[in-house]
Amino acid sequence: MGKRADLGLVGLAVMGRNLVLNMSDRGFTVAVYNRTTSRVDDFLADEAKGREIVGAYNLEELVEHLETPRVVMMMVKAGAAVDAVIDALIPLLDSGDIIIDGGNSHFTDTARRVERLHEHGMHYIGAGVSGGEIGARFGPSIMPGGDVAAWPRVKPILQAIAAKVPDGSPCCEWLGPDGAGHFVKMVHNGIEYGDMQLISEAYDVMKRGLGMENDEIGDVFARWNEGVLDSYLIEITANILRYRDETGSYVLDTILDSAGQKGTGKWTAVVSLEKGAPLTLIGEAVYARFLSSYKEERMQASDLFSLDTGGYHGEKDVLLEDLQQALYAAKIVSYAQGYMLLKAQSDELNWALDYGTIATLWRAGCIIRAAFLDRIREAYAEQSSLLNLLAAPYFKAQILAALPAWRRLVAAGVQMGIPLPALSSALAFFDGYRSARLPANLLQAQRDYFGAHTYERIDRPRGKFFHTDWTGEGGDVTAGTYNV
């Protein structure tokens, strides 16, 4: 046998094969395996031809090709498929060998697998990879976590293939134990859901509210991409809007308005409920996708509730300026909410996540890459114990400056009958977050009235609970107090 491979990769779908080519470009020898072995032959005969990429037709052969300690990276569908590959690999590997999961696994599964591999004397890393096929090919954002003992062995490989920020730093750094890497990737995807929904709502305001043509809307997004909204998603939106097929028709106008999803955004929303973190914007983005899937029902409702809202009668340029400011303000809220969930998880499990580093990892390569991530990094560099992104001087100033336009924009959407669930929920969150007093006192009174759930008082120390016999028939027995 000739030179042994630096690592093996299982799964030659789009992301897997592009990562292999990326690794090859950086001088690494890679052994590859796919359950459907014809993909191995096709890959070796096509993109991998002439490269130091070794084909394997079963896992035993893959492992035999590897330098020790062995590193095997999986790029397979999350869930049972990951466990099946692990089950097959464990008997073939030795103590000290490493398995990396580069797919979109749930962070709790990753934590469980870290423990399982540890019992066998092996190491496990859950590494979220973002950037799509282009990112995988030329430099993604990589978010590793798990067994830190494996980091020195895989660090040179993962950092070499990762995207680089302008100063040359790789968009790949160790994040923490257990499922920390996949948790950060999950939150990244949740923010991605929010960003995409916000942009789609801005498009809807211009398309339906202002009656603008696709090219003109594309020009607006392109112009926005030169300012504070500079980001990958804004950039590709401009390109999508202008793209025509061979007949000269806009491809966007032919696409059915029913959105799909692979679950990571939904996971973010579910975990936020479990942690008590108010990720309202991301939740609304997930629900908006659900609502879009009710296409036939929406068509019937459109006929049933055919309402003339009168349209927009103000100045177009004024509304466009308001829209830009509202979009930026809501984007800030989206990231602030995402970081609230990161903090809640990190505090609970003592992960000690570095929030500035996370912003740097997202600065290039990934789907949510945006210029303003540098501002997030700067905010945490100036104050590592920052309570909330909204409290950072830069973001506070931006929110306050945009607030009047944000309110006008949401009001205009309501008047036009154009749903703005993400833009409006972000505004509602901000107004709730800045309120020293909310009507939750009435909620607690209601809970105590019908269920004797007790309440705290503003004139007594926190942690002391009281009950009122509101009807005169309830007595002194209470249900106790707890949160789930």
XYZ file of C-alpha atoms in Angstrom:
484
model
C 0.000 0.000 0.000
C 1.234 3.498 -0.868
C 0.779 6.655 1.133
C -2.012 6.386 3.670
C -4.856 8.895 3.588
C -4.999 11.774 6.056
C -8.671 11.082 6.652
C -11.636 9.180 5.295
C -14.998 10.563 4.292
C -18.293 8.672 4.230
C -21.064 10.101 2.043
C -20.528 11.451 -1.456
C -23.590 13.594 -1.923
C -23.104 17.241 -2.906
C -21.584 18.450 0.371
C -19.392 15.391 0.855
C -17.796 15.343 -2.570
C -17.173 19.101 -2.513
C -15.497 18.872 0.889
C -13.250 16.114 -0.459
C -12.210 18.287 -3.400
C -11.577 21.162 -0.996
C -9.363 18.913 1.145
C -7.527 17.710 -1.935
C -6.852 21.308 -2.995
C -5.201 21.875 0.394
C -2.852 18.913 -0.065
C -4.649 16.264 1.968
C -5.040 12.695 0.766
C -8.611 11.520 1.275
C -10.149 8.042 1.193
C -13.835 8.053 0.230
C -16.739 5.653 0.609
C -20.414 5.814 -0.247
C -23.075 3.224 0.540
C -24.112 3.280 -3.129
C -20.667 2.328 -4.400
C -21.347 3.432 -7.970
C -21.003 6.979 -6.652
C -17.431 6.193 -5.689
C -16.650 5.077 -9.242
C -18.398 8.089 -10.743
C -16.546 10.481 -8.443
C -13.128 8.937 -9.116
C -13.736 9.013 -12.863
C -14.968 12.608 -12.882
C -14.116 15.400 -10.388
C -11.562 13.335 -8.463
C -9.658 12.127 -11.521
C -5.909 12.670 -11.178
C -6.125 13.652 -7.512
C -4.805 11.865 -4.428
C -8.272 10.579 -3.607
C -8.617 6.876 -2.852
C -11.837 4.963 -3.408
C -13.125 2.363 -0.957
C -16.032 -0.001 -1.494
C -16.724 -0.900 2.106
C -15.900 0.589 5.510
C -13.227 -2.040 6.221
C -11.343 -0.950 3.128
C -11.811 2.731 4.012
C -10.317 2.239 7.482
C -7.360 0.280 6.065
C -6.403 3.276 3.920
C -6.123 5.683 6.872
C -3.140 7.081 8.720
C -3.281 6.577 12.498
C -4.822 7.854 14.629
C -7.583 7.439 12.098
C -10.025 10.211 11.268
C -13.351 9.398 9.598
C -15.725 12.206 8.663
C -19.389 11.415 8.020
C -21.506 13.482 5.636
C -24.730 11.501 5.852
C -28.345 12.262 6.675
C -28.975 13.163 10.316
C -30.599 10.608 12.577
C -30.559 6.833 12.228
C -28.103 6.900 9.304
C -25.425 8.497 11.494
C -25.861 5.892 14.219
C -25.744 3.100 11.629
C -22.380 4.308 10.304
C -21.045 4.657 13.855
C -22.222 1.121 14.693
C -20.361 -0.192 11.675
C -17.189 1.816 12.337
C -16.640 1.101 16.032
C -15.510 -2.534 15.541
C -13.082 -1.390 12.844
C -11.430 1.445 14.776
C -8.950 1.506 17.648
C -8.627 3.521 20.823
C -7.680 7.101 19.980
C -9.353 7.101 16.570
C -11.736 9.930 15.707
C -15.158 10.185 14.082
C -16.449 13.555 12.860
C -20.102 14.191 12.041
C -20.247 17.045 9.542
C -23.997 16.806 8.958
C -26.892 18.653 10.576
C -27.340 16.366 13.575
C -29.350 17.415 16.588
C -27.002 18.546 19.346
C -28.483 16.110 21.891
C -27.643 13.203 19.575
C -24.100 14.516 19.276
C -23.707 14.719 23.056
C -24.923 11.137 23.358
C -22.471 9.970 20.681
C -19.552 11.745 22.346
C -20.216 9.684 25.465
C -20.642 6.488 23.502
C -17.334 6.834 21.644
C -15.611 7.803 24.883
C -16.646 4.440 26.348
C -14.723 2.770 23.519
C -11.651 4.973 24.032
C -12.444 6.837 20.815
C -13.150 10.501 20.135
C -16.204 12.111 18.582
C -16.656 15.577 17.103
C -19.899 17.158 15.980
C -18.940 19.787 13.413
C -21.632 21.933 11.884
C -20.717 22.871 8.303
C -22.365 25.848 6.610
C -21.966 27.344 3.183
C -23.837 25.054 0.835
C -22.097 23.320 -2.036
C -20.000 26.374 -2.984
C -18.868 26.856 0.594
C -17.997 23.181 0.939
C -15.966 23.349 -2.250
C -14.016 26.549 -1.608
C -14.275 27.248 2.128
C -17.210 26.768 4.511
C -17.796 27.919 8.046
C -17.106 24.967 10.350
C -18.366 24.794 13.952
C -16.691 21.913 15.839
C -17.450 20.714 19.333
C -17.411 17.483 21.326
C -14.336 15.666 22.628
C -11.619 18.317 22.820
C -8.901 15.645 22.983
C -9.461 15.108 19.245
C -9.043 18.782 18.327
C -5.230 18.873 17.879
C -5.413 16.013 15.349
C -8.193 17.478 13.195
C -7.558 21.212 13.669
C -5.008 21.526 10.818
C -7.396 19.849 8.393
C -10.594 21.662 9.332
C -8.967 25.088 9.583
C -7.200 24.581 6.255
C -10.438 23.905 4.377
C -12.493 26.563 6.186
C -13.299 30.008 4.795
C -10.992 32.831 5.854
C -11.878 36.327 7.027
C -9.896 39.248 5.539
C -7.109 38.992 8.136
C -6.623 35.317 7.234
C -8.246 33.834 10.335
C -10.135 30.617 9.580
C -13.888 30.412 10.078
C -13.342 27.334 12.211
C -12.517 27.277 15.906
C -13.233 24.931 18.792
C -16.533 25.840 20.445
C -17.012 23.552 23.412
C -17.889 20.100 24.770
C -20.814 17.761 24.139
C -23.021 19.017 21.316
C -21.744 22.615 21.377
C -20.708 22.641 17.727
C -24.016 21.338 16.451
C -25.907 23.614 18.846
C -24.166 26.676 17.404
C -24.875 25.384 13.891
C -28.539 24.909 14.836
C -28.800 28.511 16.040
C -27.006 29.635 12.860
C -29.694 27.884 10.824
C -32.445 29.402 12.938
C -31.055 32.871 12.269
C -30.830 31.884 8.604
C -34.566 31.105 8.656
C -35.204 34.525 10.167
C -33.007 36.358 7.656
C -34.661 34.615 4.718
C -38.149 35.396 5.995
C -37.288 39.061 6.612
C -35.926 39.388 3.075
C -38.980 37.635 1.654
C -41.273 40.035 3.487
C -39.333 43.010 2.085
C -39.723 41.497 -1.392
C -43.472 41.087 -0.792
C -43.857 44.738 0.206
C -42.130 45.823 -3.002
C -43.844 43.281 -5.267
C -47.422 43.412 -4.026
C -47.453 46.629 -2.041
C -45.629 48.862 -4.523
C -46.219 46.865 -7.707
C -42.524 46.881 -8.597
C -41.078 44.618 -11.312
C -38.486 41.998 -10.462
C -35.544 43.803 -12.060
C -36.337 46.965 -10.129
C -36.637 45.016 -6.869
C -33.343 43.314 -7.669
C -31.745 46.710 -8.138
C -32.999 47.777 -4.704
C -31.495 44.706 -3.046
C -28.230 45.232 -4.934
C -28.101 48.813 -3.681
C -28.852 47.693 -0.120
C -26.020 45.188 -0.409
C -23.573 48.079 -0.690
C -24.483 49.384 2.764
C -25.195 48.035 6.248
C -27.266 45.168 4.827
C -24.255 43.777 2.949
C -24.673 39.995 3.170
C -24.684 36.804 1.153
C -28.470 36.414 1.337
C -29.125 39.971 0.133
C -26.614 39.429 -2.689
C -28.186 36.215 -3.958
C -31.684 37.710 -3.623
C -30.730 40.436 -6.084
C -29.403 37.784 -8.476
C -32.499 35.600 -8.133
C -34.849 38.487 -8.862
C -33.056 39.346 -12.116
C -32.664 35.783 -13.405
C -34.644 34.855 -16.517
C -35.011 31.508 -18.299
C -34.461 30.828 -22.002
C -37.890 32.300 -22.815
C -37.075 35.571 -21.095
C -39.429 34.877 -18.162
C -38.431 35.465 -14.555
C -37.718 32.063 -12.978
C -38.792 33.392 -9.570
C -42.320 34.005 -10.832
C -42.644 30.349 -11.879
C -41.723 28.913 -8.454
C -44.575 27.604 -6.290
C -44.956 29.625 -3.082
C -44.733 26.627 -0.748
C -41.505 26.542 1.267
C -39.729 23.418 2.454
C -37.389 22.885 5.376
C -35.068 20.213 6.761
C -35.804 20.824 10.427
C -32.938 22.839 11.908
C -35.000 26.030 12.108
C -37.795 24.103 13.766
C -35.288 22.608 16.212
C -34.170 26.118 17.122
C -37.745 27.190 17.817
C -38.464 24.056 19.874
C -35.292 24.422 21.941
C -36.086 28.091 22.541
C -39.422 26.993 24.046
C -37.655 24.426 26.209
C -35.112 26.999 27.415
C -37.625 29.820 27.865
C -35.734 32.015 25.388
C -38.068 34.343 23.402
C -36.937 33.656 19.823
C -40.123 35.169 18.444
C -38.743 36.164 15.044
C -37.273 32.742 14.278
C -40.458 31.094 15.513
C -42.529 33.237 13.156
C -40.153 32.387 10.285
C -40.750 28.679 10.921
C -44.514 29.172 11.162
C -44.489 31.217 7.952
C -43.017 28.215 6.135
C -45.716 26.010 7.622
C -48.414 28.440 6.497
C -46.970 28.586 2.989
C -47.428 24.818 2.667
C -51.219 25.270 2.967
C -51.275 26.343 -0.682
C -54.635 24.894 -1.729
C -56.339 26.085 1.452
C -54.860 29.552 0.983
C -56.181 29.669 -2.562
C -59.687 28.975 -1.279
C -59.295 31.537 1.504
C -58.135 34.089 -1.058
C -61.500 33.767 -2.809
C -63.417 33.640 0.454
C -61.762 36.755 1.883
C -61.161 38.811 -1.225
C -60.586 42.188 0.420
C -59.601 45.478 -1.155
C -57.265 47.124 1.338
C -56.750 50.150 -0.870
C -53.039 49.599 -1.472
C -50.292 52.070 -0.649
C -50.827 55.747 -1.469
C -47.679 57.323 -0.088
C -44.362 58.060 -1.763
C -42.552 54.973 -3.000
C -39.060 56.206 -2.129
C -40.156 56.978 1.425
C -41.535 53.468 1.912
C -38.395 51.916 0.420
C -36.224 53.874 2.833
C -38.446 52.803 5.735
C -38.245 49.211 4.508
C -34.449 49.240 4.453
C -34.223 50.607 7.986
C -36.878 48.204 9.291
C -35.102 45.263 7.686
C -31.812 46.170 9.348
C -33.406 46.735 12.749
C -35.250 43.418 12.585
C -32.053 41.666 11.503
C -30.334 43.003 14.620
C -33.180 41.618 16.741
C -32.887 38.237 15.016
C -29.229 37.919 15.984
C -29.894 39.274 19.472
C -32.500 36.552 19.977
C -30.172 33.885 18.610
C -27.464 34.974 21.025
C -29.968 34.859 23.881
C -30.471 31.153 23.146
C -26.718 30.563 22.880
C -26.249 32.223 26.265
C -29.090 30.279 27.891
C -27.609 26.964 26.766
C -24.026 27.917 27.564
C -24.939 29.099 31.064
C -26.983 25.969 31.789
C -24.287 23.501 30.680
C -21.181 25.596 31.505
C -20.019 25.516 27.900
C -18.347 28.949 28.183
C -19.170 29.766 24.571
C -17.100 32.597 23.108
C -19.739 34.788 21.442
C -17.255 36.980 19.617
C -15.571 33.910 18.130
C -18.944 32.612 16.964
C -19.542 35.880 15.099
C -16.132 35.480 13.445
C -16.950 31.917 12.384
C -20.072 33.260 10.670
C -18.241 36.172 8.997
C -17.318 34.174 5.881
C -18.210 30.900 4.206
C -21.628 30.381 5.786
C -25.113 31.251 4.568
C -25.705 34.081 7.065
C -22.345 35.748 6.424
C -22.791 39.487 6.642
C -20.673 42.573 7.154
C -22.366 43.471 10.412
C -21.065 40.316 12.088
C -17.873 42.322 12.595
C -19.972 44.655 14.742
C -21.089 41.689 16.864
C -17.494 40.554 17.282
C -16.498 44.096 18.283
C -19.369 44.330 20.759
C -18.216 41.215 22.632
C -14.568 42.245 22.379
C -15.455 45.479 24.158
C -17.668 43.779 26.744
C -17.407 39.983 27.023
C -20.186 39.888 29.639
C -22.605 41.853 27.453
C -26.126 41.161 28.690
C -27.766 41.427 25.267
C -26.630 42.570 21.825
C -29.287 45.294 21.898
C -27.426 46.900 24.813
C -24.193 47.307 22.817
C -23.711 50.999 21.937
C -23.619 50.444 18.164
C -26.759 48.302 18.040
C -28.620 50.529 20.498
C -27.949 53.532 18.259
C -28.982 51.663 15.103
C -32.248 50.424 16.618
C -33.210 53.859 17.943
C -32.404 55.504 14.607
C -34.492 52.970 12.678
C -37.410 52.799 15.097
C -39.708 55.447 13.527
C -39.244 53.933 10.053
C -39.763 50.436 11.463
C -43.084 51.432 13.037
C -44.256 53.138 9.835
C -43.326 50.121 7.744
C -45.163 47.625 9.937
C -48.204 49.909 10.022
C -48.113 50.184 6.220
C -48.002 46.399 5.924
C -51.033 46.069 8.182
C -52.943 48.683 6.176
C -52.085 46.955 2.874
C -52.980 43.512 4.178
C -49.460 42.205 3.539
C -48.350 39.768 6.259
C -45.100 40.766 7.947
C -44.789 38.152 10.695
C -41.015 38.444 11.141
C -40.735 42.230 10.800
C -43.680 42.837 13.138
C -42.791 40.177 15.716
C -39.274 41.622 15.941
C -40.778 45.039 16.671
C -43.129 43.555 19.271
C -40.176 41.781 20.904
C -38.217 45.033 21.049
C -41.153 46.879 22.607
C -41.567 44.069 25.127
C -37.862 43.908 25.920
C -37.643 47.661 26.565
C -40.747 47.645 28.817
C -39.973 47.855 32.521
C -43.493 46.611 33.215
C -45.546 44.144 31.163
C -49.109 42.874 31.701
C -47.783 39.572 33.062
C -49.083 40.673 36.480
C -52.598 40.094 35.140
C -51.564 36.684 33.787
C -50.307 35.715 37.234
C -53.501 36.976 38.863
C -55.574 34.896 36.424
C -53.449 31.813 37.128
C -53.848 32.317 40.848
C -57.606 32.920 40.492
C -58.414 29.711 38.636
C -55.584 27.459 39.805
C -54.129 28.876 43.020
C -50.726 29.028 41.296
C -49.552 31.944 43.522
C -47.649 35.082 42.537
C -44.774 37.288 43.625
C -45.273 40.880 44.800
C -43.442 44.040 43.757
C -43.246 45.152 47.402
C -41.719 41.887 48.664
C -38.388 40.111 47.946
C -38.197 37.914 44.822
C -38.764 34.256 45.614
C -41.597 34.793 48.117
C -44.977 33.656 46.790
C -48.487 34.701 47.756
C -52.041 33.551 47.129
C -55.333 35.451 47.202
C -58.678 33.786 47.887
C -60.306 35.745 45.061
C -63.824 34.223 45.424
C -63.932 33.693 49.176
C -64.426 29.970 48.552
C -60.922 28.864 47.625
C -59.274 28.658 51.014
C -55.540 28.738 51.683
C -54.463 25.636 49.735
C -52.240 26.485 46.754
C -50.943 24.486 43.814
C -47.363 25.480 44.479
C -45.223 27.327 41.988
C -42.860 26.051 39.329
C -41.889 26.688 35.746
C -41.563 24.067 33.016
